[in-house]
PDB file of C-alpha atoms in Angstrom:
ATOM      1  CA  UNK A   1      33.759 -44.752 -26.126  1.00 66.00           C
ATOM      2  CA  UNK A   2      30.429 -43.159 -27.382  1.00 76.00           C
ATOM      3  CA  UNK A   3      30.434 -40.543 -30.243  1.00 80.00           C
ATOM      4  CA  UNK A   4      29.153 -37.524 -28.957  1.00 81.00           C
ATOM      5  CA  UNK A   5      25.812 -36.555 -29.964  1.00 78.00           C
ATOM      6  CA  UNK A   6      26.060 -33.106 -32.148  1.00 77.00           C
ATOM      7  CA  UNK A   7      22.321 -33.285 -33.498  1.00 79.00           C
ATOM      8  CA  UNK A   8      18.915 -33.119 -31.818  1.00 78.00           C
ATOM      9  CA  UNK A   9      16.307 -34.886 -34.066  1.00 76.00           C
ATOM     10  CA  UNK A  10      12.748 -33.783 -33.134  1.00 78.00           C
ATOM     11  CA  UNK A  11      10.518 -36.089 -33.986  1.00 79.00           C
ATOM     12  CA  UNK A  12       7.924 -34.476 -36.650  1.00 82.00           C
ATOM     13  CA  UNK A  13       4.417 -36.097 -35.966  1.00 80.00           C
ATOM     14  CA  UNK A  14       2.770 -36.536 -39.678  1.00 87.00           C
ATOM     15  CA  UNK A  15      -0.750 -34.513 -39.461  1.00 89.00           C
ATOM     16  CA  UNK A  16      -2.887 -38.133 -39.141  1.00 90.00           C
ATOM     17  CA  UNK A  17      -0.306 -38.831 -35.831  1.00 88.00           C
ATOM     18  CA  UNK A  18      -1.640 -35.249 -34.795  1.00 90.00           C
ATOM     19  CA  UNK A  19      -5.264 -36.251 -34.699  1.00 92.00           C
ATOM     20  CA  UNK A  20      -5.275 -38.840 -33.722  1.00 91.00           C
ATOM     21  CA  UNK A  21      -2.904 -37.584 -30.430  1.00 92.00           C
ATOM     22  CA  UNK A  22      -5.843 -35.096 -30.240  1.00 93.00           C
ATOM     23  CA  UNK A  23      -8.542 -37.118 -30.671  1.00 94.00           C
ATOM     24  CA  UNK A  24      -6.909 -39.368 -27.917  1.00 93.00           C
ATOM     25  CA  UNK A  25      -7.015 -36.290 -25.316  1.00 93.00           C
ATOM     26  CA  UNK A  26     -10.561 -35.122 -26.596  1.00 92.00           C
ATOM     27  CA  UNK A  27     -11.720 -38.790 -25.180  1.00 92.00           C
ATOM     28  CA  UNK A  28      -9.740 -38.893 -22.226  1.00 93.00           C
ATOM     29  CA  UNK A  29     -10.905 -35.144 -21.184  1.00 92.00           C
ATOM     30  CA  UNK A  30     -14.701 -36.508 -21.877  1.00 91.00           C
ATOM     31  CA  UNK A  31     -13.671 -39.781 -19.781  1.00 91.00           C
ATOM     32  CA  UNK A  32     -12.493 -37.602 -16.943  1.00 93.00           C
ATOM     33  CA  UNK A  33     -15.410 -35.228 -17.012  1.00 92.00           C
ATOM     34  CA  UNK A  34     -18.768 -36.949 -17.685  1.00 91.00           C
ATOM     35  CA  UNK A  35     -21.011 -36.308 -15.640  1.00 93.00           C
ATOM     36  CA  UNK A  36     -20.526 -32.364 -16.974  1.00 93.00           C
ATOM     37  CA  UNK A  37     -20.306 -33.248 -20.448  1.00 91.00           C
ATOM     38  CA  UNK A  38     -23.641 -34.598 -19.592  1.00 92.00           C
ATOM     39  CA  UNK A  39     -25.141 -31.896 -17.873  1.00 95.00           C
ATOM     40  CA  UNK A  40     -24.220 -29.431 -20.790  1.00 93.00           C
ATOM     41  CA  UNK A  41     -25.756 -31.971 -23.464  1.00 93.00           C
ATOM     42  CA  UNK A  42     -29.200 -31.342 -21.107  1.00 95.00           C
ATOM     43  CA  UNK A  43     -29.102 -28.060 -21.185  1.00 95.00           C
ATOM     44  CA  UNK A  44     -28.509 -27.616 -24.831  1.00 94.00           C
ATOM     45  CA  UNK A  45     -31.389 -29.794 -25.243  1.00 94.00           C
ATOM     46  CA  UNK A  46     -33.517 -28.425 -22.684  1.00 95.00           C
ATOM     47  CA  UNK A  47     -32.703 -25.023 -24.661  1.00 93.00           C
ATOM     48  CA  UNK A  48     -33.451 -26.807 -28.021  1.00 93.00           C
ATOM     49  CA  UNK A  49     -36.781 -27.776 -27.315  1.00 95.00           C
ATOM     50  CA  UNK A  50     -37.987 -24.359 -25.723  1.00 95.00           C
ATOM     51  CA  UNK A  51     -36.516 -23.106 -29.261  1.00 93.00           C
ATOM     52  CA  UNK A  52     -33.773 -20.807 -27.512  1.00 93.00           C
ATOM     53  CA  UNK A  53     -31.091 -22.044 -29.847  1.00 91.00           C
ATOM     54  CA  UNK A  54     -33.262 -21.529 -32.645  1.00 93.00           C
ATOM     55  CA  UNK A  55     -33.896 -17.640 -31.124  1.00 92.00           C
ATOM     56  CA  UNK A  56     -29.737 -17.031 -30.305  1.00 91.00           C
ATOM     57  CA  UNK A  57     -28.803 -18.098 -33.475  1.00 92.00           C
ATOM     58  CA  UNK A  58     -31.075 -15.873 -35.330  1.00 91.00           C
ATOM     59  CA  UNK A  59     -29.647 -12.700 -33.217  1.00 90.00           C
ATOM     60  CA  UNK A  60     -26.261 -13.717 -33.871  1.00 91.00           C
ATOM     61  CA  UNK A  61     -27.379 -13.640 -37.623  1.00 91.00           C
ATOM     62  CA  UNK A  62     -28.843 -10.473 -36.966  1.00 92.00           C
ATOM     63  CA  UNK A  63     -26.740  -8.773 -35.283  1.00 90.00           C
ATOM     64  CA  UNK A  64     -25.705  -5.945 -37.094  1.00 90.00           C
ATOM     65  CA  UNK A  65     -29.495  -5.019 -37.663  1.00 91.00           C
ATOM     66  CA  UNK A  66     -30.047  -5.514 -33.759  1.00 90.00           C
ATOM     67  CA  UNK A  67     -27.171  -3.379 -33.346  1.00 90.00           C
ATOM     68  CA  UNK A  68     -28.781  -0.908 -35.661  1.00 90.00           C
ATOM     69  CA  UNK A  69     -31.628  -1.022 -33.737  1.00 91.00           C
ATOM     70  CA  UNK A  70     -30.228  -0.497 -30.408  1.00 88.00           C
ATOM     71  CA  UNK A  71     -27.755   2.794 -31.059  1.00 89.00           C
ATOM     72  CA  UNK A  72     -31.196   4.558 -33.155  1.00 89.00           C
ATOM     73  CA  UNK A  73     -33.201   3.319 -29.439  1.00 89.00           C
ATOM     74  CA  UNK A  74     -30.268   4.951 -27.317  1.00 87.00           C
ATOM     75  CA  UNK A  75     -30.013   8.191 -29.315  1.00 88.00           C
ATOM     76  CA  UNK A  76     -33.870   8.903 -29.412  1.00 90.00           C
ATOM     77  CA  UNK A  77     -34.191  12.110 -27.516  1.00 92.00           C
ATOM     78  CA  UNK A  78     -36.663  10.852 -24.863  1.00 91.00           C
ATOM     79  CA  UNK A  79     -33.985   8.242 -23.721  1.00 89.00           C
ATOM     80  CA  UNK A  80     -31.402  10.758 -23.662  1.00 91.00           C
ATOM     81  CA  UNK A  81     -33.251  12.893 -21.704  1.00 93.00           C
ATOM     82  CA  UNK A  82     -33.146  10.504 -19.316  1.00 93.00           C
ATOM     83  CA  UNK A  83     -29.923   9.494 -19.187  1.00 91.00           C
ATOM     84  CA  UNK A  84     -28.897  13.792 -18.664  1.00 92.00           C
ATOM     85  CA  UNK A  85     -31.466  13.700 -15.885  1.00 94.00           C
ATOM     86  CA  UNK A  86     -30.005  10.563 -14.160  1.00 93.00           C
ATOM     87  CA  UNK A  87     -26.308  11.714 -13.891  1.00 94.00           C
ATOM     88  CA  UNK A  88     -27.847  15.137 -12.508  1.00 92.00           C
ATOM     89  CA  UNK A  89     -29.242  14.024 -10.154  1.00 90.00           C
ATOM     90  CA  UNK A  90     -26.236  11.239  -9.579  1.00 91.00           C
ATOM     91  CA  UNK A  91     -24.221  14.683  -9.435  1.00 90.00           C
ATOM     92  CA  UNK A  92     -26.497  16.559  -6.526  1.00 87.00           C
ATOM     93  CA  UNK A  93     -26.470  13.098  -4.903  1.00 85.00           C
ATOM     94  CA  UNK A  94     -22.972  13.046  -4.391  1.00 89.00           C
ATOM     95  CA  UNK A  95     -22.634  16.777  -3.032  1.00 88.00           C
ATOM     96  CA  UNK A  96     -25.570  15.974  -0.444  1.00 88.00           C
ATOM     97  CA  UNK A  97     -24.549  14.750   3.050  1.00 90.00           C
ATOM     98  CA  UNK A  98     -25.736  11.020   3.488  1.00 89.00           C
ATOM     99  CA  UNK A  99     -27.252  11.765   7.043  1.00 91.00           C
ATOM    100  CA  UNK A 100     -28.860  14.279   6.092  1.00 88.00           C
ATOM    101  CA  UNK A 101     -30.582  12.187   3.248  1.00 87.00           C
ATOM    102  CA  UNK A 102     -30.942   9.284   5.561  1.00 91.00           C
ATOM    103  CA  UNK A 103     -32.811  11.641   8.311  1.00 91.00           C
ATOM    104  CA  UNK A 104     -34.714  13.549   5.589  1.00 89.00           C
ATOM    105  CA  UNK A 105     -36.038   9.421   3.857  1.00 91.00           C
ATOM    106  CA  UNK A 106     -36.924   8.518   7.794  1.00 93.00           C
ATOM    107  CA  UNK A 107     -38.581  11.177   7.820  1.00 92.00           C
ATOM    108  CA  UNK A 108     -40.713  11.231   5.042  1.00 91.00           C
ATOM    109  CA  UNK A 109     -41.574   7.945   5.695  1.00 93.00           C
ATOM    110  CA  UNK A 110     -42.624   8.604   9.273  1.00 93.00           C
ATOM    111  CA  UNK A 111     -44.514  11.249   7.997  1.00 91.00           C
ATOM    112  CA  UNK A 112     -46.692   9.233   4.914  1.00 92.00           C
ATOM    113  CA  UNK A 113     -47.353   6.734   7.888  1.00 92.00           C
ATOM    114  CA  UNK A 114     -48.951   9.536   9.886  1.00 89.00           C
ATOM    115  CA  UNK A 115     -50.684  10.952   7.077  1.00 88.00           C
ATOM    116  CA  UNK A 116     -52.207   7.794   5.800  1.00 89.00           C
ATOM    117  CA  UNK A 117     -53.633   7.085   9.876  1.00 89.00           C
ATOM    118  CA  UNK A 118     -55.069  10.672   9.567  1.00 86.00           C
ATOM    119  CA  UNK A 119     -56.594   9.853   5.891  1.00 85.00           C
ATOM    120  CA  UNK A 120     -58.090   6.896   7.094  1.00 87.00           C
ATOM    121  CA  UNK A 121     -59.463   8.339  10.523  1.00 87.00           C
ATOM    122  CA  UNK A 122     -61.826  10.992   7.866  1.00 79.00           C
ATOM    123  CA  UNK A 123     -60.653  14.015  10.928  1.00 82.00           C
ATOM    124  CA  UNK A 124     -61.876  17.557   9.734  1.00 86.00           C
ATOM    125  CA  UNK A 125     -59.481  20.182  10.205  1.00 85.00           C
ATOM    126  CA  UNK A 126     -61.061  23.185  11.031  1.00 89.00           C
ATOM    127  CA  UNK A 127     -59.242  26.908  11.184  1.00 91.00           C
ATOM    128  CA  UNK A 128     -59.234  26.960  15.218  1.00 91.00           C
ATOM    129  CA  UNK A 129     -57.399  23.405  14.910  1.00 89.00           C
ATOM    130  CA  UNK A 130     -54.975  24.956  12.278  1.00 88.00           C
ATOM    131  CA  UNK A 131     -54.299  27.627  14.362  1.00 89.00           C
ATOM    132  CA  UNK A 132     -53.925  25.233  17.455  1.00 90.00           C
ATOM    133  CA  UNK A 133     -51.284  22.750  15.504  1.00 90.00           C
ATOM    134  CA  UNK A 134     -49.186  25.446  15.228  1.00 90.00           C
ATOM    135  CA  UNK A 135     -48.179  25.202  18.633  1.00 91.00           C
ATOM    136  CA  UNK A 136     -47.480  21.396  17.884  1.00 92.00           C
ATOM    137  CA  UNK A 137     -43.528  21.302  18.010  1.00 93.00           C
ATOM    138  CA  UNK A 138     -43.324  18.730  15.651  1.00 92.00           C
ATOM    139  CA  UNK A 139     -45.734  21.028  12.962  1.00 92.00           C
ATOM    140  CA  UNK A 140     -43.992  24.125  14.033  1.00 92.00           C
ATOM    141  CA  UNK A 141     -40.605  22.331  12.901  1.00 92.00           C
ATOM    142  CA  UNK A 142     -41.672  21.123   9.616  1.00 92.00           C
ATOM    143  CA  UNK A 143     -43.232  24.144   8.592  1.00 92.00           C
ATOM    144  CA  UNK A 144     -39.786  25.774   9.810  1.00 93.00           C
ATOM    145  CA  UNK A 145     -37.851  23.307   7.756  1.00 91.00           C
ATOM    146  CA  UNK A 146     -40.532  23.626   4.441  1.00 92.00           C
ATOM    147  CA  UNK A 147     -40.102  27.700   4.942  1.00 93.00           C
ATOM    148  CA  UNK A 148     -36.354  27.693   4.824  1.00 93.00           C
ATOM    149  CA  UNK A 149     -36.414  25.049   2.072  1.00 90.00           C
ATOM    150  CA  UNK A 150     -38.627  27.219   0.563  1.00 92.00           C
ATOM    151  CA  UNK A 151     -36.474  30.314   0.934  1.00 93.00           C
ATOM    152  CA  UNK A 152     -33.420  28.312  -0.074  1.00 92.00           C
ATOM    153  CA  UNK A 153     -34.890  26.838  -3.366  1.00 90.00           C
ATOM    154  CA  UNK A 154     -36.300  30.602  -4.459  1.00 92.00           C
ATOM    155  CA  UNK A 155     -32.260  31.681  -3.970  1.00 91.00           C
ATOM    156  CA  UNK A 156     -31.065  28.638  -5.900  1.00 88.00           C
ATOM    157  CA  UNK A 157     -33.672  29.646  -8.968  1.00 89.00           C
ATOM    158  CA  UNK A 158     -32.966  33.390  -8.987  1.00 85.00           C
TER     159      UNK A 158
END
């Protein structure tokens, strides 16, 4: 009968055996995937020659001044200002009803489109038509809408 075995002995590859095993996989992954490896080697030297390579690795050797740059850009008060004024009105676009903002954007649309016919048609308004468009439904609602948007908007600032 056999002896039993009682020890494993893992074989310990010497550091040459290791790259070489490496080097071995490094060619068979190119092998496998040439037609990529050759794409990338285009664009790096499609990059190269346009000098984009040159340009990245100057901002990576810049970076900290870039980053400099940037935070003293962000914190100017100007572009601050804006950044406050977006997420207000992010915040009163939330609390609005999307129909409402969809109807009111038609509507305004429909209305420049009228406005820019009547512009180009050089019409003179005269006091007896002013008074006569009031009886216009679709005037008579607008400036029934603009009064009560009025109204509400003198509320909101008192």
């Amino acid at each position: 009968m056999a002896t039993p075995i009682t020890t494993i002995n893992k074989q310990q590859l010497t550091e040459e055996q290791l790259k070489d095993q490496k080097l071995e996989n490094l060619k068979q992954l190119l092998s496998e995937n040439e037609e990529a490896v050759n794409q990338v080697f285009t664009i790096m030297a499609e990059l190269n020659d346009i000098g984009a390579l040159e340009a990245a690795t100057k901002l990576i050797e810049a970076k900290e001044e870039i980053a400099h740059i940037a935070l003293g850009q962000m914190t100017r008060k100007p572009v601050t200002n804006i950044i406050n004024n977006l997420m207000g009105v992010a915040g009163v676009l939330t609390e609005m009803n999307p129909e409402t903002t969809t109807k009111l954007v038609e509507s305004l649309n429909t209305g420049l489109d009228v406005a820019n016919k009547a512009v180009e048609s050089d019409e003179k308004v005269s006091v007896f038509k002013l008074v006569k468009l009031l009886k216009d439904p679709d005037i008579n609602r607008a400036l029934n809408f603009g009064i009560h948007f009025l109204k509400g908007l003198g509320k909101g600032l008192e």
